[in-house]
PDB file of C-alpha atoms in Angstrom:
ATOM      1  CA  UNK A 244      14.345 -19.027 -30.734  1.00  0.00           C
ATOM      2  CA  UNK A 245      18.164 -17.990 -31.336  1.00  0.00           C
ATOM      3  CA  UNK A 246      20.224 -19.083 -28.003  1.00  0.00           C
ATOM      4  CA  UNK A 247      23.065 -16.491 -27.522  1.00  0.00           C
ATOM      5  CA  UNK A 248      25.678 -18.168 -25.073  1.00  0.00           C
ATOM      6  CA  UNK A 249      28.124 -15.327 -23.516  1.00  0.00           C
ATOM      7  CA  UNK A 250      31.776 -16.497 -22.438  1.00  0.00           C
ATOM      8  CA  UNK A 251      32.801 -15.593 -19.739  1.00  0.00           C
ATOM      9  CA  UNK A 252      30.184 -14.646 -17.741  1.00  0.00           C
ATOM     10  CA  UNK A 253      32.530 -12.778 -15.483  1.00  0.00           C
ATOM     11  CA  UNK A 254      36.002 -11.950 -15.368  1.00  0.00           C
ATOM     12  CA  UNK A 255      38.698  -9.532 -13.308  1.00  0.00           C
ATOM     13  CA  UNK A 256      40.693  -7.502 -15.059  1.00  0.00           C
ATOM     14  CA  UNK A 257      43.277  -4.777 -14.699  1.00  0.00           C
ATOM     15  CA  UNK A 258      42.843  -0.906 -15.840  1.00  0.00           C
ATOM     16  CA  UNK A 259      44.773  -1.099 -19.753  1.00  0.00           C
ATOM     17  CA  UNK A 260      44.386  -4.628 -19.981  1.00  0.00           C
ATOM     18  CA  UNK A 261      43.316  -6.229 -23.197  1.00  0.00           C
ATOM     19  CA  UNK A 262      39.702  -7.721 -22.653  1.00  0.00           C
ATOM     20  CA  UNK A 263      38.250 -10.140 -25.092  1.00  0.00           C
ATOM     21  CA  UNK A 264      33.657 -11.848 -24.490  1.00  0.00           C
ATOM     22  CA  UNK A 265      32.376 -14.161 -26.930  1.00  0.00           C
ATOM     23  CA  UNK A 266      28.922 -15.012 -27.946  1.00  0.00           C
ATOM     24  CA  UNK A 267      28.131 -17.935 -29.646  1.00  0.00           C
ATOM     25  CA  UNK A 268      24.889 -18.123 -31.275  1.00  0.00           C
ATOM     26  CA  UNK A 269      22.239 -21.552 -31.870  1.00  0.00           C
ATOM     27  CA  UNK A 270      23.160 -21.075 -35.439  1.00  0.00           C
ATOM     28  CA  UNK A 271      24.265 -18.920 -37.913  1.00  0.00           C
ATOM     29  CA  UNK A 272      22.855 -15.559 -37.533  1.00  0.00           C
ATOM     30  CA  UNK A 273      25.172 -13.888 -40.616  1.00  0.00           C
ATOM     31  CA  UNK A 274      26.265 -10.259 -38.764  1.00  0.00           C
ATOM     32  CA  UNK A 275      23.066  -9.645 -37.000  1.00  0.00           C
ATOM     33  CA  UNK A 276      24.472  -9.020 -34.042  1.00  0.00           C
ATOM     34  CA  UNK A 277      24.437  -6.116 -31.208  1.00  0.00           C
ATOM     35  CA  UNK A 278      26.570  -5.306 -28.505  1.00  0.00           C
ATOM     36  CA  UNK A 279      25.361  -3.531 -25.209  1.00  0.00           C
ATOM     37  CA  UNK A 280      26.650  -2.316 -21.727  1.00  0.00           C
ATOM     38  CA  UNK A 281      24.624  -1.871 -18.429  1.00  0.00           C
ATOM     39  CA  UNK A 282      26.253   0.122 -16.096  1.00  0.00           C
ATOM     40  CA  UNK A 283      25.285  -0.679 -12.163  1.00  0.00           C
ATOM     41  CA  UNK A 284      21.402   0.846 -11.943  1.00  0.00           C
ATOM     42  CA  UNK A 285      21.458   1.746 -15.302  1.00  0.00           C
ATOM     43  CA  UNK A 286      19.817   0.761 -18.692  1.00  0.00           C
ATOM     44  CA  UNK A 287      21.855  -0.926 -21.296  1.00  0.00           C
ATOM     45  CA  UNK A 288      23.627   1.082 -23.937  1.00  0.00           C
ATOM     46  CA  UNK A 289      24.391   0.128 -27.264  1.00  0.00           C
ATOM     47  CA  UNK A 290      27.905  -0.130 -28.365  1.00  0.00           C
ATOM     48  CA  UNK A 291      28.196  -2.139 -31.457  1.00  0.00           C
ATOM     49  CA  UNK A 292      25.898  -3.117 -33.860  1.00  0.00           C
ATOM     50  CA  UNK A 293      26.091  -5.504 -37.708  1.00  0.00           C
ATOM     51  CA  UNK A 294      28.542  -6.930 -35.194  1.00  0.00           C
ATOM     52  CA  UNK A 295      31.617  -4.574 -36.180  1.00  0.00           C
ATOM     53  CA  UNK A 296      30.110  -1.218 -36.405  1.00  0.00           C
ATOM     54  CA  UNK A 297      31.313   0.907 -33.750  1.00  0.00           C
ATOM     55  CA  UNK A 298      27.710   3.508 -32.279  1.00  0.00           C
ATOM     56  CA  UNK A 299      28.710   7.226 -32.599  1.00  0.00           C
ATOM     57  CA  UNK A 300      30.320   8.086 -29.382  1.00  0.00           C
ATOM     58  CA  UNK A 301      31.564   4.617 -28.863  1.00  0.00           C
ATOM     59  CA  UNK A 302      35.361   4.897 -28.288  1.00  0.00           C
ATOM     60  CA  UNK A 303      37.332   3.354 -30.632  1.00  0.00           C
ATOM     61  CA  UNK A 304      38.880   0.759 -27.922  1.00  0.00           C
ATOM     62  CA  UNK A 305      35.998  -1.338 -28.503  1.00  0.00           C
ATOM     63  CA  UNK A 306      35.689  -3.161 -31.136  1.00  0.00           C
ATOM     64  CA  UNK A 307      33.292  -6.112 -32.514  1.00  0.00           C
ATOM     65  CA  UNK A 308      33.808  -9.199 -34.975  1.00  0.00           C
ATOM     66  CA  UNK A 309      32.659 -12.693 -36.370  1.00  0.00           C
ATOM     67  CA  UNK A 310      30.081 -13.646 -38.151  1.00  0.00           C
ATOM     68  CA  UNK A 311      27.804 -16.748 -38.464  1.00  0.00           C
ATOM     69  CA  UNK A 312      27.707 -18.219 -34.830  1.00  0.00           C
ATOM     70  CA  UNK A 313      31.037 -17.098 -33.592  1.00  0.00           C
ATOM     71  CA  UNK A 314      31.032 -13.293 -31.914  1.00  0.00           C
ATOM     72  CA  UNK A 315      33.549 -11.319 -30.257  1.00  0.00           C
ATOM     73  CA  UNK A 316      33.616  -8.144 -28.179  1.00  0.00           C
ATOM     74  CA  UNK A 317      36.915  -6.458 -28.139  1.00  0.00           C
ATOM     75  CA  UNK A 318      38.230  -3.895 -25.464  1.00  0.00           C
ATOM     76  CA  UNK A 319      41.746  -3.090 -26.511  1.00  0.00           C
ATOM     77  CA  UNK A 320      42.992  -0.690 -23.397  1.00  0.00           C
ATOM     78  CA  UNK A 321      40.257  -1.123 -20.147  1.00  0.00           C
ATOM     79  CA  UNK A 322      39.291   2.080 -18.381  1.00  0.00           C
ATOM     80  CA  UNK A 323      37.873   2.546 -14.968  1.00  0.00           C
ATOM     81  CA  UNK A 324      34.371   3.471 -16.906  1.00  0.00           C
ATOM     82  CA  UNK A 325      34.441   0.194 -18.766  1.00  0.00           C
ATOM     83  CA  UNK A 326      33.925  -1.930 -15.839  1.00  0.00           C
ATOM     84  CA  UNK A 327      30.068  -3.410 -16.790  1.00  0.00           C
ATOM     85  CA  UNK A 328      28.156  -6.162 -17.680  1.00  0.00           C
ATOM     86  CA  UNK A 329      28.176  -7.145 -21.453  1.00  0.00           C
ATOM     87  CA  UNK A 330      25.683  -8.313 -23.319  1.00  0.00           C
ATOM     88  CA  UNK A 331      25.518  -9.330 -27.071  1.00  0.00           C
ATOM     89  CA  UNK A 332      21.938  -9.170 -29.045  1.00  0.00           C
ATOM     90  CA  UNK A 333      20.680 -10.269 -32.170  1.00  0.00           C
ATOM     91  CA  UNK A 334      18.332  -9.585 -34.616  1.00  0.00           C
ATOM     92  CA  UNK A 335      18.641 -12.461 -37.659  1.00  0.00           C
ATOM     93  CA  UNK A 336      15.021 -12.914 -36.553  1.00  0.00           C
ATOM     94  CA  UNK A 337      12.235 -13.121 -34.033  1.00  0.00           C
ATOM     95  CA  UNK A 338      12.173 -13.242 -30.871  1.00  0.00           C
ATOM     96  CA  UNK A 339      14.944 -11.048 -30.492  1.00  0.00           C
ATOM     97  CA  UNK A 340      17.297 -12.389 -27.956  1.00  0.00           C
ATOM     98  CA  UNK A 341      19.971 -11.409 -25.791  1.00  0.00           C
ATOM     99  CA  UNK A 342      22.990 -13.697 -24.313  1.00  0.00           C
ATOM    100  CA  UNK A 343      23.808 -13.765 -20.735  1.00  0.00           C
ATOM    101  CA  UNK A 344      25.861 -11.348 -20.153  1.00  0.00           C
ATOM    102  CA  UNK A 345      29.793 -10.846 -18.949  1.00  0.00           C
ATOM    103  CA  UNK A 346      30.564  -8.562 -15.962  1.00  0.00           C
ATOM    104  CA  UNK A 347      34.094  -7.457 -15.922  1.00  0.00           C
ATOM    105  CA  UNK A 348      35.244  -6.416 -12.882  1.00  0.00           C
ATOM    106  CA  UNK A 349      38.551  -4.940 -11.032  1.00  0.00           C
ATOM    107  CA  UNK A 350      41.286  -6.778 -10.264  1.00  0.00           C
TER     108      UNK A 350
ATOM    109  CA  UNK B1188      17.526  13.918 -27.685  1.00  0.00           C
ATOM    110  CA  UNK B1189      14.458  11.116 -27.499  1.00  0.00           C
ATOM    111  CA  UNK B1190      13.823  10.450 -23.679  1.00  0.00           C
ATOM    112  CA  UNK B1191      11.807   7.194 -22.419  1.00  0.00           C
ATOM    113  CA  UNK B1192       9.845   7.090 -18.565  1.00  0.00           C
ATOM    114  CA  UNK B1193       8.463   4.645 -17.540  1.00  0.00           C
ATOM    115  CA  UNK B1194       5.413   4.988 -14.719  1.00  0.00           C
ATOM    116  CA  UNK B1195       3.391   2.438 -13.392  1.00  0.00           C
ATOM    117  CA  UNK B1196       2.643   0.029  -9.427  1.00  0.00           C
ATOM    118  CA  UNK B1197       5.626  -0.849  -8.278  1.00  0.00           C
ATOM    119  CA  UNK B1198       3.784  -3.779  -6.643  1.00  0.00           C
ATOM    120  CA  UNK B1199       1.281  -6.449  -8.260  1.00  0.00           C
ATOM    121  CA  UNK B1200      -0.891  -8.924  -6.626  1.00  0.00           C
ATOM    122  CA  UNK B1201       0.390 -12.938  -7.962  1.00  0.00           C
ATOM    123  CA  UNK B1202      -2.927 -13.762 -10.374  1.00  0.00           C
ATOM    124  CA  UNK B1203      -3.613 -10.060 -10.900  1.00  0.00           C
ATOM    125  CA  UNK B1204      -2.690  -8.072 -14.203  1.00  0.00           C
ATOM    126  CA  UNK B1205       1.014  -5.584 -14.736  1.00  0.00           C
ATOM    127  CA  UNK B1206       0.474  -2.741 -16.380  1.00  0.00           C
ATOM    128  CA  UNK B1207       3.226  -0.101 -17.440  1.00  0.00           C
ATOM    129  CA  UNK B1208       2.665   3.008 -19.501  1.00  0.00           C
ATOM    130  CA  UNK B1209       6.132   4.459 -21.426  1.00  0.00           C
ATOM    131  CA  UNK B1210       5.795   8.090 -21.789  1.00  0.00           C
ATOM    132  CA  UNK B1211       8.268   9.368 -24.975  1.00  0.00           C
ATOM    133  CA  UNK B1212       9.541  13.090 -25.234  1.00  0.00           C
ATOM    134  CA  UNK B1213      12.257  14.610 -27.176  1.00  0.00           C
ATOM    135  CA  UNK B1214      11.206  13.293 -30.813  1.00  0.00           C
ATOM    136  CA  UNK B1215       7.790  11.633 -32.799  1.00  0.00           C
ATOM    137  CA  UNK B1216       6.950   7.919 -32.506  1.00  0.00           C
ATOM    138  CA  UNK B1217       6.498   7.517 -36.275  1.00  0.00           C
ATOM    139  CA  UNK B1218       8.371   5.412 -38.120  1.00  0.00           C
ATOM    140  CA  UNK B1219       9.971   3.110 -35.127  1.00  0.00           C
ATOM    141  CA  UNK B1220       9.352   0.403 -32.994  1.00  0.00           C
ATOM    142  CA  UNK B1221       9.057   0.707 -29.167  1.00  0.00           C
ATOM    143  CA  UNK B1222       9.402  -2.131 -27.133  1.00  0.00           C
ATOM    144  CA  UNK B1223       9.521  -3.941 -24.108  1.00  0.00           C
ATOM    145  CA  UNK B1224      12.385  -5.319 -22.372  1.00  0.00           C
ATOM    146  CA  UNK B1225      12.760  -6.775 -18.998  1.00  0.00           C
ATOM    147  CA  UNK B1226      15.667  -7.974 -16.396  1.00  0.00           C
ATOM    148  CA  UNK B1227      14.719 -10.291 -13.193  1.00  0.00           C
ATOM    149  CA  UNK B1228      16.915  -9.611 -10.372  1.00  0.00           C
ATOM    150  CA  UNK B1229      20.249 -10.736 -11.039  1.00  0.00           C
ATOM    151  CA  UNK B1230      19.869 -12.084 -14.379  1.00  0.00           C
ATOM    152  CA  UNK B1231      19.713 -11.235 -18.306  1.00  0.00           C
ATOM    153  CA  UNK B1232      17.577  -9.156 -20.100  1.00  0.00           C
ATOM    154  CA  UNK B1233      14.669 -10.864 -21.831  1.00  0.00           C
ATOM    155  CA  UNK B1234      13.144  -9.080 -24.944  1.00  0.00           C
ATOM    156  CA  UNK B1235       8.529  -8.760 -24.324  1.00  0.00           C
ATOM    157  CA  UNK B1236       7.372  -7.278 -27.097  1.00  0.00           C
ATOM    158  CA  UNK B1237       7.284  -4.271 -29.816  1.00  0.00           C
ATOM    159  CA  UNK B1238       4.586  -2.513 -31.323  1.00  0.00           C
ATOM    160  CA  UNK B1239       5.212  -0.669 -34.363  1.00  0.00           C
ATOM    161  CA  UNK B1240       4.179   3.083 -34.340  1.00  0.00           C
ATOM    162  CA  UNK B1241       0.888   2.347 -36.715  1.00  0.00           C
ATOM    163  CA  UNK B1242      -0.168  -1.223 -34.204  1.00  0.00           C
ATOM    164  CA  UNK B1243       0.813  -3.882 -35.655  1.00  0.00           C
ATOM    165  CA  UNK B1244       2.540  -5.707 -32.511  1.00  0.00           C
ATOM    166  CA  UNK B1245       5.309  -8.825 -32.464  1.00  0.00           C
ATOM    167  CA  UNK B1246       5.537 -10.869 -28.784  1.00  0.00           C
ATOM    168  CA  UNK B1247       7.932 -12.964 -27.556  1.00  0.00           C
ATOM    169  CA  UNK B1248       6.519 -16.684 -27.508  1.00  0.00           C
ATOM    170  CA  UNK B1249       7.069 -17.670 -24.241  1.00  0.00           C
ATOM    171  CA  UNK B1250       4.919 -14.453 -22.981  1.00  0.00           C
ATOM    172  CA  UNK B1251       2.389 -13.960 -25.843  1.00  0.00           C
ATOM    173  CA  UNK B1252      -0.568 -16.227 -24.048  1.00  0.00           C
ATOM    174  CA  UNK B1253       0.078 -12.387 -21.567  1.00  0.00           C
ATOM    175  CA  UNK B1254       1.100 -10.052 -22.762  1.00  0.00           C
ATOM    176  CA  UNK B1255      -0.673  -6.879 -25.222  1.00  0.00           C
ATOM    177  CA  UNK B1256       1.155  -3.698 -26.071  1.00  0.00           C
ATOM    178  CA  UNK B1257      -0.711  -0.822 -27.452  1.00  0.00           C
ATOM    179  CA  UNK B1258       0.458   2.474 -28.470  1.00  0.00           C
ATOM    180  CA  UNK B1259      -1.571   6.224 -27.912  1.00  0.00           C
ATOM    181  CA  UNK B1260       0.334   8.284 -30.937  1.00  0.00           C
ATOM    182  CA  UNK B1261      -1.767  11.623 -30.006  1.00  0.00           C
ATOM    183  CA  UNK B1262       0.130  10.839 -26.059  1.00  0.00           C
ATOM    184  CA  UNK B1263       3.265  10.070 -26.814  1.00  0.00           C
ATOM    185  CA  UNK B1264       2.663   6.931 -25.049  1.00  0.00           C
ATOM    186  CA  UNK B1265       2.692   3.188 -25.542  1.00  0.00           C
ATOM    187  CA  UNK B1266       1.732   0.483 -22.588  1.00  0.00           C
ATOM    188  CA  UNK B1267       2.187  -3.323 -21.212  1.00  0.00           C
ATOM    189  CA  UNK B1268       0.062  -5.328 -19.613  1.00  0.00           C
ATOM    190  CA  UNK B1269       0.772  -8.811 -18.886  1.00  0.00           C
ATOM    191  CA  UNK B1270      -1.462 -10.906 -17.258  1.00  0.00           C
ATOM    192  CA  UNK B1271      -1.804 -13.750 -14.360  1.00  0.00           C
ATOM    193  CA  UNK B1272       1.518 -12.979 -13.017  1.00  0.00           C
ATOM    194  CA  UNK B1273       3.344 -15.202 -10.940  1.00  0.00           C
ATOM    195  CA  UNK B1274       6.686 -14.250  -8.868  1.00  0.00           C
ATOM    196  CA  UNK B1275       8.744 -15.361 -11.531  1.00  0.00           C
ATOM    197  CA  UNK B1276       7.401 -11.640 -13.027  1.00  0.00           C
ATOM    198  CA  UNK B1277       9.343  -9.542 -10.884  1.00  0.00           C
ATOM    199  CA  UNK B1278      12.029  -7.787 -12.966  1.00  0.00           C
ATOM    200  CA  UNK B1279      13.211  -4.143 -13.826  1.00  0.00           C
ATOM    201  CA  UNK B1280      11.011  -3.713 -16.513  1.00  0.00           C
ATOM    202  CA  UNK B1281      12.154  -1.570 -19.307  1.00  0.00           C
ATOM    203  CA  UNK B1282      11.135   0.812 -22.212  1.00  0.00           C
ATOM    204  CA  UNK B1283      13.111   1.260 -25.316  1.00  0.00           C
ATOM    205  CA  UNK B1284      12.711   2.349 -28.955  1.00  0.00           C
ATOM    206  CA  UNK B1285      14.053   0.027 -31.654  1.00  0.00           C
ATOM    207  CA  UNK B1286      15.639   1.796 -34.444  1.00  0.00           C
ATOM    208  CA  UNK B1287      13.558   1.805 -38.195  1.00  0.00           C
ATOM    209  CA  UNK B1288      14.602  -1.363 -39.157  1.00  0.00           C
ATOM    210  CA  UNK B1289      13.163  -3.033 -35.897  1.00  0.00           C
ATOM    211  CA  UNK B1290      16.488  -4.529 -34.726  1.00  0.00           C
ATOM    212  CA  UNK B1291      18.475  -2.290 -32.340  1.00  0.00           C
ATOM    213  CA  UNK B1292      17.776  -0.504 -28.769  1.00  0.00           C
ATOM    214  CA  UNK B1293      19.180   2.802 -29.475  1.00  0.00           C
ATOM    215  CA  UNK B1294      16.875   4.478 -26.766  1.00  0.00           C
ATOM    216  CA  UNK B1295      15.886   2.804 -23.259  1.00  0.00           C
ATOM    217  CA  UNK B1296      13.880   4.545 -20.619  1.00  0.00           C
ATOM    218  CA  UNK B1297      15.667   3.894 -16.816  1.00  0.00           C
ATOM    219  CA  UNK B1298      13.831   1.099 -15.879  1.00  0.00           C
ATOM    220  CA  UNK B1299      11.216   0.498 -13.140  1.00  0.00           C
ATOM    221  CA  UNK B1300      10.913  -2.461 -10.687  1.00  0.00           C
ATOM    222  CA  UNK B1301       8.243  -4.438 -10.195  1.00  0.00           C
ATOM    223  CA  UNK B1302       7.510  -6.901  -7.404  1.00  0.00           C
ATOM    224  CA  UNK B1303       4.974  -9.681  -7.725  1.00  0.00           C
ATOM    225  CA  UNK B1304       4.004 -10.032  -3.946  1.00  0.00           C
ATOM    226  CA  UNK B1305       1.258 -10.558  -1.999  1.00  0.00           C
TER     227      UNK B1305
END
């Protein structure tokens, strides 16, 4: 199976600061790669998926890139409703796996 | 808008069999995947299973000695059982549809916990 390795797997941040979570994956997985947030209580949501394609709805603040093994997760301008646990997906093949997961908290 | 509930003990006997039934509303189960997902207290999310809307079923590895999914098209349903459970078991278990290519959890039901306790 694919290991996805999340960095961090938390960190505090500030309301309009510039947030940047990486996934690394076992090996190269081309762009087959999802993004999610889980809310508190709440199911996961998808944000990003072929690793740069922003969901409808998604606002534009987040953004997703790499390719291969290397994966980042992007939030340009942090708002009090982005305050979540990350988690990065893929689905280069079977079993589908997920990485750890970041939370990003308040400062 | 395609809705996902999930309905089932919220308490299982270690050694004894889980079983979860996913109710779908709001849109057909044709064409798609629907799937199992689950999160232990605390930790990650750890992909079970999918069944595809005609049977055909794929199963994680480390679970498939457990686990069967099987789908009721005419109920809008599809279910999990998982067998011989053990305390490591006890998770939020969730339902979710993957999209038509099998690959993406565009849909998830809100979860239900299950305890493995005696």
């Amino acid at each position: 199976a694919i290991q996805l390795t999340q960095s961090p797997s938390s960190l505090s941040a500030s309301v309009g600061d510039r947030v940047t979570i990486t996934c690394r994956a076992s090996q190269g997985i081309s762009s087959a790669v999802a993004w999610y947030q889980q809310r508190p209580g709440k199911p996961p949501t998808l944000l990003i998926f072929d690793a740069s394609s922003l969901e409808s709805g998604v606002p534009s603040r987040f953004r997703g890139s790499g390719s291969g093994t290397d994966f980042t997760l992007t939030i340009s301008s942090l708002q009090p409703e982005d305050f979540a646990t990350y988690y990065c997906q893929q689905f280069n093949s079977y079993p589908l796996t997920f990485g750890g997961g970041t939370k990003v908290e308040i400062k | 808008q395609v809705q996902l509930q999930e309905s089932g003990p919220g308490v299982v006997k270690p050694s004894e069999t889980l079983s979860l039934t996913c109710t779908v509303s709001g849109g057909s189960m044709s064409s798609y995947y629907w799937s199992w997902i689950r999160q232990s207290p605390g930790k990650g999310l750890e992909w079970i299973g999918y069944i595809y809307f005609s049977g055909s079923t794929n199963y994680s590895p480390s679970l498939k000695s457990r686990v069967t999914i099987s789908v009721d098209t005419s109920q809008n349903q599809f279910s999990l059982t998982l067998t011989s459970v053990t305390t490591a078991d006890t998770a939020v278990y969730y339902c979710a549809r993957l999209g038509v290519a099998g690959e993406l959890f565009d849909y998830w039901g809100q979860g239900t916990l299950v305890t493995v306790s005696s």
